[in-house]
Structures are given as structure tokens and as C-alpha cells.
């Protein structure tokens, strides 16, 4: 049914609020309309005389979505938009800002105080996806090759998906766990750019949209992608028309029948066709599908033999709570499968205790409104819900989501809705009204304009301990009132919140209302000054602070000193590109940063060898030190630094502009 | 080293008396609770275990020895591999179920987790409904009235 559900009109009719559709969804819809109404787009270079189509190689035309990027949207450095078009740097290898880079690398973020645990972890596949990007190309093709141009630290691509014209996602390639572990430790991999084009699954789908999944855990440093190329055979107008029409004509039953070899043609004159079928083709049908007497007999015979092999005790003799415990280890998909085995198993597998935690992120390509509806019936004791990445392209309707939340959301303690494109303002309001027991709310990658998080939509939440608004737009007043209301806040992520938020104000609110804060991420925030830094210093429980690319304008004064002096528990301190950091500040870090484990000093010009040595000697717990682009460090120093890295057992990153490019 | 360790007397359902070192029985919460009551703390008392057979008790003791008292909580995957390692003749499915019931009755957290994870893995390894039915000797009695379609 989800195959039929989406077309331009339906979305707006299912959601009759005035502010129903946000810009991003509108843009997606527009793309969808283009797919649906390609007839109206005016002959797109498809050659209808040539039924075979011709081989076409194309580069990315535009980016639909990405889970994270290193740069901020209005900049051209390290942003997702750099993946558009031809490669600009390939085959050169190096850390170039003209490429697409994601925010994280390795497992450093999992080791930080702000790390979270996956909800319903048994759902996660062997090779998990950390980040993704969705790109589209100009022309529809049947894909034969996808080439990804990696210009720095290759090896993070783990899956390639294609969005077929029939509105479902097909996985063209995925990395196996063995392949990943065979590739060896990061340091030993060759430092050269790579055109990565893995063998794709043989398919006849028609597509012009791809999604690439990345996994960073084995990366030494950031991975950077210069371009993506999609190669395939073009398709004639007639063939596309045919595929779409078949799609519209079929309902769920025909779709199921299609999976069998036999396909009845159900066009006109049903009665006659049926009569003919019964007279002529029925026996062949039965033979083809192996349902004849002897087979049935032998099938039951085998079951009987098996049954006699299994002695007195059987799985269903076990007490209920043990069976429940067994099923609690299964992932969601298997749980549904097991429910089909017998009535007993159906009753056990639908028990609410198995649905206390729900994570649909690994099934993002399958999740739709019907699934939500089904789960709503079972999940009466739901406490943790993760719908991240689901519902793009209209598979989940806002109405269904709100219904689900209203039914099952009042006991939720953890809610993750990262990159959920179906969200609109009323959805957020529903969260605010229904889910007042939330201790964790994660709304990453929701950068709509105007922001969905506005006015007092989440004012009812008073128990938050974790709030993650990475790459999300929100109104300042809302954030400030939430800080006031949630005194127990421990983890706050405001990375990429944009120019409209004054960080000094946020900092002074934190100092007044949220002194139990443990981790704070202000990556690329604006208007943070030395005064703001002094306010942050009042959160004495701080263990993690990310001030990357903040404080561009000001000098730090003694803000950093106060921070280090007042927050002795600090384990992770990121000062990437905080140019106001002076040599004295570095001395303070060495003297006061006794518990530091991760330190990022990228781009700080005042660093000298002596200061680095000081820090290495005086911070015994240091594990990560990023000295990339510290232009004051001479080339000859890098060998010494590598030696210190071994001596002190600290991972030191020292990426720099390639010397031939200076 | 000479052991002045206390031995606890356990009588299994087949009327066999087993003397088990106390530190092993402390892993079994049922017995631990009993022992904490003063009445049972003298060595003459015999604790009856009507739901456990001798064979099962031997397995359980082997398991408790393998785990050891002071270990931190092991992950369920490690426990599962430990299970197949220490008790290799457990390949026949019925022993696993008996062991599971014994672990449930004696409330041995680690053994229960290991056995249930083992069975869950077996289910996960099945590729189709039929193989699950076959594995556990069950009959599929669900009619075509399933209101939930196959979303996967």
C-alpha cells in the first residue's frame, strides 16, 4: 500500500493544518512530482527510438539530505554541497576543504562523556551506519556502476542504496563485516586517493537518486569524498511509463503474486481468463509451485519424523517468562517472523514487554505508517523510541506519527527523531504535550526554515537530561525557556545552530539554571565571547566541551583559565580554530588539564613544540591530540611529534595543507 | 590447600544427595536466599531440589566453577560461547531446555542468559518459518487471518 500512497496530492490532504508542509518536504515533494510527472518535464534527452538506451555517466546534480557535515551551510569548506559535480581534487590525496566531510571520525565520540547507547541494540546490523548522504542525478538510468571518489582516508563507505522509480529503496551494495575487519588498522592503509566502485547487485530498477552510508569506526581521521558518479543505461520513455503504470495498477495481492513465478494478467475479461486458467494452466501452476499430492505427503512425513526425534520436552513446555527472555534477544524483524510460527509464539511475540524499546533506524527504508500502526497495537509499555532516518519521501505521515505518539508516548523517557523528514510543527507540539516524562530528546538534522522548534512548543518538558539539537534550527527564546525549565540537564548539543542564536545569552542561562551540565557542544556557534566562556566556567561538573570554530572574533581573556580552574573534571576539550588561544592558555591547559583525554587544537597558530611537549608530559590521561593545520609547527617538527606520539601513547593528528600546494 | 570450606547438601529429584562447596552454591540465588536464613546454616540440613535432576545439577556445578564467584558481569555473547565450550555435549536441544529450566529454578542469572541467548541465536539462524517450526517441533496453526502484512 505504501507503493500507492505517495503522490503529490495525498500528503497535503492528510494533513490539513495551515502550516502543514515545511519547506524541506515541499522540496522533496517537488522532486517526487518530477519523478511522477516526467512526461511534463519536456523531453529529457531520452531517446525513445532507441529501446535499448545508451550508456550514461553522470555526476551529482544536487544533495537532498545528509546526516552531518563538518562545515556550516553557508560556507564552501567541507560541506555536503562539495560533492556536486565533477571531482575537483581527485586524484590528489589530502585534506582539502573543497570536499564533503562529516563531523566525526574513528570512535572518539563513542569514548567521550556525551556518548549514547543504541536503543534496542539487537536491531543493529553487523556493520552499522553512522552517517549518510542522499544525492540525485539528472537522468534516470538502470545502474551498472557507482563510483565514489575518496580523496582522504578512504574506506568509510559501507552501503550504496538506490531509490527506484517505483518508490522503494534497493541496496545495490553493502560491505561485509569480514571485509571491514580484513582491511587492517587505519595507519597501515595506503595514503592515496581512491575511486571506489564496488560490484553492484544485478538489478533492473530505474533510478536517479542514491544514498551512500558511511561507517567511521576504523578511520584514522576524517574521510573526504570529492564526487560520486552514477553509470548506467538510460531508459526509454515508454519503458518508464510502462513501469509506472504497472505500479499503479497493482495492489498488494498482485504484488505478492508477482513474487511467485506465475503472474496472471488481470486486465480485462476476468471470467474468461479465469476459466481458461482453471482448464489449462492450473496443473502447471501447481507443479511449478510444488504443491502436489506426493510432495504434501512427504512434507508431512518429514515433520512427523522430526517430531518423533524431538522427545518429550519441547520449547513450548518452558515457562512463559523464559520464552519471553529468549525472544527478547531477537531483533524486530525476526520477532515478527517468529510470531508467524504458531499461535503460541504469536501471543508471546506480541507481548508488550518485548516492545519497551523500539528502534526503527536500521529499517529506515521499510518503515512506513502501517508499521507504526501495527507497532502501536503492541507497544503499550513503550519507554524508548528511535525513529531516526525514517519516513523520508512521504512513507510516514505526520498524522500517523501524532496518533502513535498520542497513544503510546506518555511514558516515553527517550525519544530520537534525527533526520525525520516527516516532522512538522504540530508533530513537535504533540511531543511537547504528550511526552512530558522525557529525559532524552534528540532532534538532530532538522534545519527547516522557519524552524519547527518555536514559541513554547516544548515548554512542558521539565525532566530533560539530554537535549541534542545538532544541525537543527530553533528559536532562541524556546531554547532559553527550555534551559530554564530543565534544571537537571546534563548533555546539550547545539552544534551548527546558526547565526540567530546568541551563545553568550545561552551561556549565561546555563550558568544560572543548568549547573549540572556534563557535556556541551557549541561547534560553529556564533557570538560567543570571553564573557560567555566565563559563564560556561560556572558549570563545574563539565566533562566535555566543544568550542570548535567559536570565539572567532574575540580574545579569550582569562576565560580559558577560569574554565580549566573551575572544571577539574574536564575530559574532552575541543578548541578547533579558536584563534584567540594564546601561549599562556596552552600553559594553563598543561597545568590544569589533569583529566584531559581528548584535546583538539586544530588551527591554533600559537602552538610551539615546547607547549606540545608540556601538554604531553603533564596530561597523563591524554589519548587524542589534534594538531592539524597548526601552521606554526615546522615540517621538521613532525618527525619529533611522531616520536612523542609513540612515547606518550597519544594519538596525534597532524593533517596539514599538502606541502606542494602551499 | 586443605579446605575448611563448607559443603552444602542438596537432594535432587531422583533422591540423590550431592555435597556441593558453598562458594559455588552462592551463585544460585534460590539457595543463597535459603542459606541466609539461620535455620539452614548448619551443615546437617539438606536442601531439596525437586525440579532438578542429578544430570542437570552436575552441569550446573560445572558451569558455576567455570564462571567463578568474583567475575564481573560478562556479556551475553561471551556467556553463550562459554556455554558451548564448557558443556560440549549440549548439542542436543533437549538438554539446553532442561538446563534452562534448572537455571530458572535455581535463579542463576549467568546460566539463564547464556542458555536463552543460545536459543535466540538458533532462531536467528533459521532462514524461514518452516525451519523454525522444524527446529522446535512446532506446528504452524496460524490461519490466513493475520492482520499484519509482512513489512520486511
CSV table of C-alpha atoms in Angstrom, one decimal, chain A residues 147-465:
chain,number,residue,atom,x,y,z
A,147,UNK,CA,32.0,5.2,-8.3
A,148,UNK,CA,32.8,7.2,-5.2
A,149,UNK,CA,35.9,9.4,-5.4
A,150,UNK,CA,37.6,9.4,-1.9
A,151,UNK,CA,40.4,11.9,-1.6
A,152,UNK,CA,41.3,11.5,2.1
A,153,UNK,CA,41.2,8.4,4.4
A,154,UNK,CA,39.2,6.2,2.1
A,155,UNK,CA,37.3,3.2,3.4
A,156,UNK,CA,34.2,4.5,5.2
A,157,UNK,CA,31.6,3.6,2.6
A,158,UNK,CA,29.5,0.7,3.8
A,159,UNK,CA,26.3,0.7,1.7
A,160,UNK,CA,25.0,2.1,-1.5
A,161,UNK,CA,21.2,2.5,-1.9
A,162,UNK,CA,19.2,3.5,-4.9
A,163,UNK,CA,15.7,4.9,-4.9
A,164,UNK,CA,13.8,3.2,-7.6
A,165,UNK,CA,11.2,4.9,-9.7
A,166,UNK,CA,8.7,2.5,-8.0
A,167,UNK,CA,9.4,4.4,-4.8
A,168,UNK,CA,11.3,1.8,-2.9
A,169,UNK,CA,14.9,1.7,-1.8
A,170,UNK,CA,17.1,-1.1,-3.1
A,171,UNK,CA,20.5,-1.9,-1.6
A,172,UNK,CA,23.0,-2.1,-4.5
A,173,UNK,CA,26.0,-3.0,-2.4
A,174,UNK,CA,26.9,-3.5,1.2
A,175,UNK,CA,30.2,-4.1,3.0
A,176,UNK,CA,30.5,-7.4,4.8
A,177,UNK,CA,31.9,-7.5,8.4
A,178,UNK,CA,34.7,-9.7,7.2
A,179,UNK,CA,35.8,-7.3,4.5
A,180,UNK,CA,35.9,-4.5,7.1
A,181,UNK,CA,38.0,-6.4,9.6
A,182,UNK,CA,40.3,-7.7,6.9
A,183,UNK,CA,41.2,-4.2,5.8
A,184,UNK,CA,43.5,-3.9,8.7
A,185,UNK,CA,44.4,-1.0,11.1
A,186,UNK,CA,43.9,2.5,9.8
A,187,UNK,CA,47.5,3.6,9.9
A,188,UNK,CA,48.7,0.8,7.6
A,189,UNK,CA,46.3,1.7,4.7
A,190,UNK,CA,47.8,3.4,1.7
A,191,UNK,CA,47.6,7.2,1.8
A,192,UNK,CA,46.3,7.6,-1.6
A,193,UNK,CA,43.0,8.8,-3.2
A,194,UNK,CA,40.7,6.1,-4.4
A,195,UNK,CA,38.0,5.7,-7.0
A,196,UNK,CA,35.8,3.2,-5.1
A,197,UNK,CA,33.4,1.3,-7.4
A,198,UNK,CA,32.3,-1.9,-5.7
A,199,UNK,CA,30.4,-4.6,-7.7
A,200,UNK,CA,26.7,-3.8,-7.6
A,201,UNK,CA,23.8,-6.2,-7.3
A,202,UNK,CA,22.3,-7.0,-10.7
A,203,UNK,CA,19.1,-5.1,-11.0
A,204,UNK,CA,16.7,-3.6,-13.4
A,205,UNK,CA,15.4,-0.8,-11.3
A,206,UNK,CA,15.3,2.7,-12.7
A,207,UNK,CA,16.8,5.4,-10.5
A,208,UNK,CA,18.4,8.7,-10.3
A,209,UNK,CA,18.7,9.0,-6.5
A,210,UNK,CA,21.4,7.4,-4.4
A,211,UNK,CA,22.1,7.2,-0.7
A,212,UNK,CA,25.6,6.4,0.5
A,213,UNK,CA,26.1,5.0,4.1
A,214,UNK,CA,29.3,5.6,6.0
A,215,UNK,CA,30.9,3.9,9.0
A,216,UNK,CA,33.7,5.8,10.7
A,217,UNK,CA,34.8,3.4,13.4
A,218,UNK,CA,38.0,2.3,11.6
A,219,UNK,CA,39.1,5.6,10.3
A,220,UNK,CA,42.2,7.3,11.5
A,221,UNK,CA,40.9,10.8,10.7
A,222,UNK,CA,38.2,12.4,8.7
A,223,UNK,CA,37.2,10.8,5.4
A,224,UNK,CA,36.6,13.1,2.5
A,225,UNK,CA,34.6,12.5,-0.7
A,226,UNK,CA,35.1,14.6,-3.8
A,227,UNK,CA,32.4,13.3,-6.1
A,228,UNK,CA,30.1,10.4,-6.9
A,229,UNK,CA,29.5,9.1,-10.4
A,230,UNK,CA,26.5,7.1,-11.4
A,231,UNK,CA,26.9,5.0,-14.5
A,232,UNK,CA,24.1,3.1,-16.2
A,233,UNK,CA,21.9,2.5,-19.2
A,234,UNK,CA,19.3,5.1,-20.0
A,235,UNK,CA,15.7,4.0,-20.3
A,236,UNK,CA,13.2,4.9,-22.9
A,237,UNK,CA,10.2,7.0,-22.0
A,238,UNK,CA,8.0,4.1,-23.0
A,239,UNK,CA,9.7,1.7,-20.6
A,240,UNK,CA,9.4,4.2,-17.7
A,241,UNK,CA,5.8,4.8,-18.5
A,242,UNK,CA,5.2,1.0,-18.5
A,243,UNK,CA,6.8,0.5,-15.1
A,244,UNK,CA,4.9,3.3,-13.5
A,245,UNK,CA,1.6,2.2,-15.0
A,246,UNK,CA,2.1,-1.4,-13.8
A,247,UNK,CA,2.8,0.1,-10.4
A,248,UNK,CA,-0.4,2.0,-10.3
A,249,UNK,CA,-2.5,-0.9,-11.4
A,250,UNK,CA,-1.3,-3.4,-8.9
A,251,UNK,CA,-2.5,-3.7,-5.3
A,252,UNK,CA,-0.9,-5.7,-2.5
A,253,UNK,CA,-2.2,-9.0,-3.7
A,254,UNK,CA,-0.9,-8.7,-7.2
A,255,UNK,CA,2.4,-7.6,-5.7
A,256,UNK,CA,2.6,-10.7,-3.7
A,257,UNK,CA,1.6,-12.9,-6.7
A,258,UNK,CA,4.4,-11.2,-8.6
A,259,UNK,CA,6.9,-12.7,-6.2
A,260,UNK,CA,5.8,-16.1,-7.4
A,261,UNK,CA,6.9,-17.2,-10.8
A,262,UNK,CA,3.3,-17.3,-12.1
A,263,UNK,CA,1.8,-13.9,-13.0
A,264,UNK,CA,-1.8,-13.8,-14.0
A,265,UNK,CA,-2.6,-10.9,-16.3
A,266,UNK,CA,-5.5,-9.3,-14.7
A,267,UNK,CA,-6.6,-6.8,-17.3
A,268,UNK,CA,-10.0,-7.3,-18.8
A,269,UNK,CA,-12.4,-10.2,-19.2
A,270,UNK,CA,-11.6,-11.8,-15.9
A,271,UNK,CA,-14.2,-14.5,-16.0
A,272,UNK,CA,-13.0,-15.9,-19.3
A,273,UNK,CA,-9.4,-15.7,-18.2
A,274,UNK,CA,-10.1,-17.5,-15.0
A,275,UNK,CA,-12.0,-20.2,-16.8
A,276,UNK,CA,-9.1,-20.7,-19.2
A,277,UNK,CA,-6.7,-20.7,-16.4
A,278,UNK,CA,-8.5,-23.4,-14.5
A,279,UNK,CA,-8.9,-25.6,-17.6
A,280,UNK,CA,-5.4,-25.2,-19.0
A,281,UNK,CA,-2.9,-23.7,-16.6
A,282,UNK,CA,-3.9,-24.8,-13.2
A,283,UNK,CA,-2.0,-28.1,-13.2
A,284,UNK,CA,1.1,-26.4,-14.5
A,285,UNK,CA,0.7,-23.8,-11.8
A,286,UNK,CA,0.5,-26.4,-9.1
A,287,UNK,CA,3.5,-28.2,-10.5
A,288,UNK,CA,5.6,-25.1,-10.7
A,289,UNK,CA,4.8,-24.2,-7.1
A,290,UNK,CA,5.4,-27.7,-5.8
A,291,UNK,CA,2.0,-28.3,-4.3
A,292,UNK,CA,1.1,-31.8,-5.5
A,293,UNK,CA,0.0,-34.8,-3.5
A,294,UNK,CA,3.3,-36.6,-3.2
A,295,UNK,CA,5.1,-33.5,-2.0
A,296,UNK,CA,2.4,-32.8,0.5
A,297,UNK,CA,2.6,-36.3,1.8
A,298,UNK,CA,6.4,-36.3,2.0
A,299,UNK,CA,6.3,-32.9,3.7
A,300,UNK,CA,4.0,-34.1,6.5
A,301,UNK,CA,6.1,-37.3,6.7
A,302,UNK,CA,9.2,-35.3,7.4
A,303,UNK,CA,7.5,-33.2,10.0
A,304,UNK,CA,6.4,-36.3,11.7
A,305,UNK,CA,9.9,-37.8,11.7
A,306,UNK,CA,11.3,-34.7,13.0
A,307,UNK,CA,8.6,-34.5,15.6
A,308,UNK,CA,9.5,-38.0,16.8
A,309,UNK,CA,13.1,-37.1,17.0
A,310,UNK,CA,12.3,-34.3,19.4
A,311,UNK,CA,11.5,-36.1,22.6
A,312,UNK,CA,9.1,-35.2,25.4
A,313,UNK,CA,10.3,-31.7,26.1
A,314,UNK,CA,9.6,-29.0,23.6
A,315,UNK,CA,10.1,-25.3,23.5
A,316,UNK,CA,6.6,-24.6,24.4
A,317,UNK,CA,6.8,-26.5,27.7
A,318,UNK,CA,9.0,-23.9,29.1
A,319,UNK,CA,7.6,-21.3,31.4
A,320,UNK,CA,6.3,-18.1,29.8
A,321,UNK,CA,9.0,-15.8,31.3
A,322,UNK,CA,11.8,-17.9,29.8
A,323,UNK,CA,10.3,-17.8,26.4
A,324,UNK,CA,9.9,-14.1,26.7
A,325,UNK,CA,13.6,-13.8,27.7
A,326,UNK,CA,14.6,-15.9,24.6
A,327,UNK,CA,12.6,-13.6,22.3
A,328,UNK,CA,13.9,-10.5,24.0
A,329,UNK,CA,17.3,-11.1,22.3
A,330,UNK,CA,15.8,-11.1,18.8
A,331,UNK,CA,15.8,-8.1,16.5
A,332,UNK,CA,12.5,-6.6,15.4
A,333,UNK,CA,12.3,-8.3,12.0
A,334,UNK,CA,13.0,-11.8,13.4
A,335,UNK,CA,10.5,-11.1,16.2
A,336,UNK,CA,7.8,-10.5,13.6
A,337,UNK,CA,8.8,-13.6,11.7
A,338,UNK,CA,8.8,-15.8,14.9
A,339,UNK,CA,5.3,-14.5,15.5
A,340,UNK,CA,4.1,-16.3,12.4
A,341,UNK,CA,5.3,-19.7,13.6
A,342,UNK,CA,2.4,-20.7,15.7
A,343,UNK,CA,-0.4,-19.2,17.8
A,344,UNK,CA,1.6,-19.6,21.0
A,345,UNK,CA,4.5,-17.8,19.5
A,346,UNK,CA,2.3,-15.1,18.2
A,347,UNK,CA,0.9,-14.5,21.6
A,348,UNK,CA,4.4,-14.4,23.2
A,349,UNK,CA,6.0,-12.3,20.4
A,350,UNK,CA,3.3,-9.6,20.7
A,351,UNK,CA,3.7,-9.2,24.5
A,352,UNK,CA,4.2,-5.6,25.4
A,353,UNK,CA,7.3,-6.3,27.4
A,354,UNK,CA,9.2,-7.1,24.2
A,355,UNK,CA,8.3,-3.6,22.9
A,356,UNK,CA,9.6,-1.5,25.7
A,357,UNK,CA,12.3,-0.2,23.4
A,358,UNK,CA,11.8,0.4,19.7
A,359,UNK,CA,14.4,1.3,17.1
A,360,UNK,CA,13.4,1.6,13.5
A,361,UNK,CA,16.6,3.3,12.4
A,362,UNK,CA,18.1,0.1,10.9
A,363,UNK,CA,14.8,-0.3,9.0
A,364,UNK,CA,14.6,3.2,7.7
A,365,UNK,CA,13.9,2.1,4.2
A,366,UNK,CA,11.0,-0.1,5.2
A,367,UNK,CA,9.4,2.0,7.9
A,368,UNK,CA,6.0,3.4,7.0
A,369,UNK,CA,2.7,4.4,8.5
A,370,UNK,CA,1.3,0.9,8.5
A,371,UNK,CA,4.3,-0.4,10.5
A,372,UNK,CA,3.7,2.4,13.1
A,373,UNK,CA,0.1,1.4,13.2
A,374,UNK,CA,1.0,-2.2,13.8
A,375,UNK,CA,3.6,-1.4,16.5
A,376,UNK,CA,1.1,0.9,18.2
A,377,UNK,CA,-1.1,-2.1,19.0
A,378,UNK,CA,1.8,-4.0,20.7
A,379,UNK,CA,3.9,-1.3,22.3
A,380,UNK,CA,1.7,-0.4,25.3
A,381,UNK,CA,4.7,-0.1,27.6
A,382,UNK,CA,6.9,1.9,25.3
A,383,UNK,CA,9.7,3.7,27.0
A,384,UNK,CA,12.4,4.4,24.4
A,385,UNK,CA,11.7,5.2,20.7
A,386,UNK,CA,14.1,5.8,17.9
A,387,UNK,CA,12.5,6.7,14.5
A,388,UNK,CA,15.7,8.3,13.1
A,389,UNK,CA,16.1,8.5,9.4
A,390,UNK,CA,12.6,7.1,8.8
A,391,UNK,CA,9.7,8.4,6.8
A,392,UNK,CA,11.5,10.3,4.1
A,393,UNK,CA,9.7,10.6,0.7
A,394,UNK,CA,6.4,10.5,2.5
A,395,UNK,CA,6.4,7.0,3.8
A,396,UNK,CA,5.4,8.1,7.2
A,397,UNK,CA,2.6,10.6,7.5
A,398,UNK,CA,2.6,13.2,10.2
A,399,UNK,CA,-0.9,12.3,11.2
A,400,UNK,CA,0.1,8.7,11.8
A,401,UNK,CA,3.1,9.7,13.8
A,402,UNK,CA,1.0,12.0,16.0
A,403,UNK,CA,-1.6,9.3,16.5
A,404,UNK,CA,1.2,6.9,17.5
A,405,UNK,CA,2.7,9.3,20.0
A,406,UNK,CA,-0.7,10.2,21.5
A,407,UNK,CA,-1.5,6.6,22.1
A,408,UNK,CA,1.9,5.4,23.3
A,409,UNK,CA,4.1,8.4,24.0
A,410,UNK,CA,3.1,9.4,27.6
A,411,UNK,CA,5.6,7.1,29.2
A,412,UNK,CA,8.5,7.7,26.9
A,413,UNK,CA,11.8,8.5,28.5
A,414,UNK,CA,14.0,8.6,25.4
A,415,UNK,CA,12.9,9.9,22.0
A,416,UNK,CA,15.1,10.2,19.0
A,417,UNK,CA,13.8,11.7,15.8
A,418,UNK,CA,17.0,12.5,14.0
A,419,UNK,CA,16.6,13.4,10.3
A,420,UNK,CA,12.9,12.7,10.3
A,421,UNK,CA,11.7,14.5,7.3
A,422,UNK,CA,8.0,13.9,8.0
A,423,UNK,CA,8.1,16.2,11.1
A,424,UNK,CA,6.1,19.4,11.0
A,425,UNK,CA,5.3,21.9,13.7
A,426,UNK,CA,2.3,20.1,15.0
A,427,UNK,CA,4.3,16.9,15.4
A,428,UNK,CA,6.8,18.8,17.6
A,429,UNK,CA,3.9,20.3,19.6
A,430,UNK,CA,2.5,16.8,20.1
A,431,UNK,CA,5.9,15.7,21.5
A,432,UNK,CA,5.8,18.7,23.8
A,433,UNK,CA,2.3,17.9,25.1
A,434,UNK,CA,2.3,14.1,25.3
A,435,UNK,CA,5.9,13.2,26.2
A,436,UNK,CA,6.4,15.1,29.5
A,437,UNK,CA,8.4,12.2,31.0
A,438,UNK,CA,11.2,12.6,28.5
A,439,UNK,CA,14.7,12.6,29.9
A,440,UNK,CA,16.3,12.4,26.4
A,441,UNK,CA,15.2,14.2,23.3
A,442,UNK,CA,17.2,14.1,20.1
A,443,UNK,CA,16.1,16.1,17.1
A,444,UNK,CA,19.3,16.2,15.0
A,445,UNK,CA,19.3,17.4,11.4
A,446,UNK,CA,16.0,19.3,11.4
A,447,UNK,CA,17.2,22.6,9.8
A,448,UNK,CA,14.0,23.8,8.4
A,449,UNK,CA,13.3,27.5,7.7
A,450,UNK,CA,11.3,28.7,9.5
A,451,UNK,CA,12.4,26.5,12.4
A,452,UNK,CA,10.0,23.9,13.6
A,453,UNK,CA,11.1,24.4,17.2
A,454,UNK,CA,9.5,27.7,18.0
A,455,UNK,CA,7.4,29.5,20.6
A,456,UNK,CA,6.7,27.3,23.5
A,457,UNK,CA,6.1,24.0,21.8
A,458,UNK,CA,8.4,22.1,24.1
A,459,UNK,CA,7.9,24.2,27.2
A,460,UNK,CA,6.1,21.3,29.0
A,461,UNK,CA,9.2,19.2,29.2
A,462,UNK,CA,10.8,19.6,32.6
A,463,UNK,CA,12.8,16.4,33.1
A,464,UNK,CA,15.2,16.6,30.3
A,465,UNK,CA,18.8,15.4,30.9
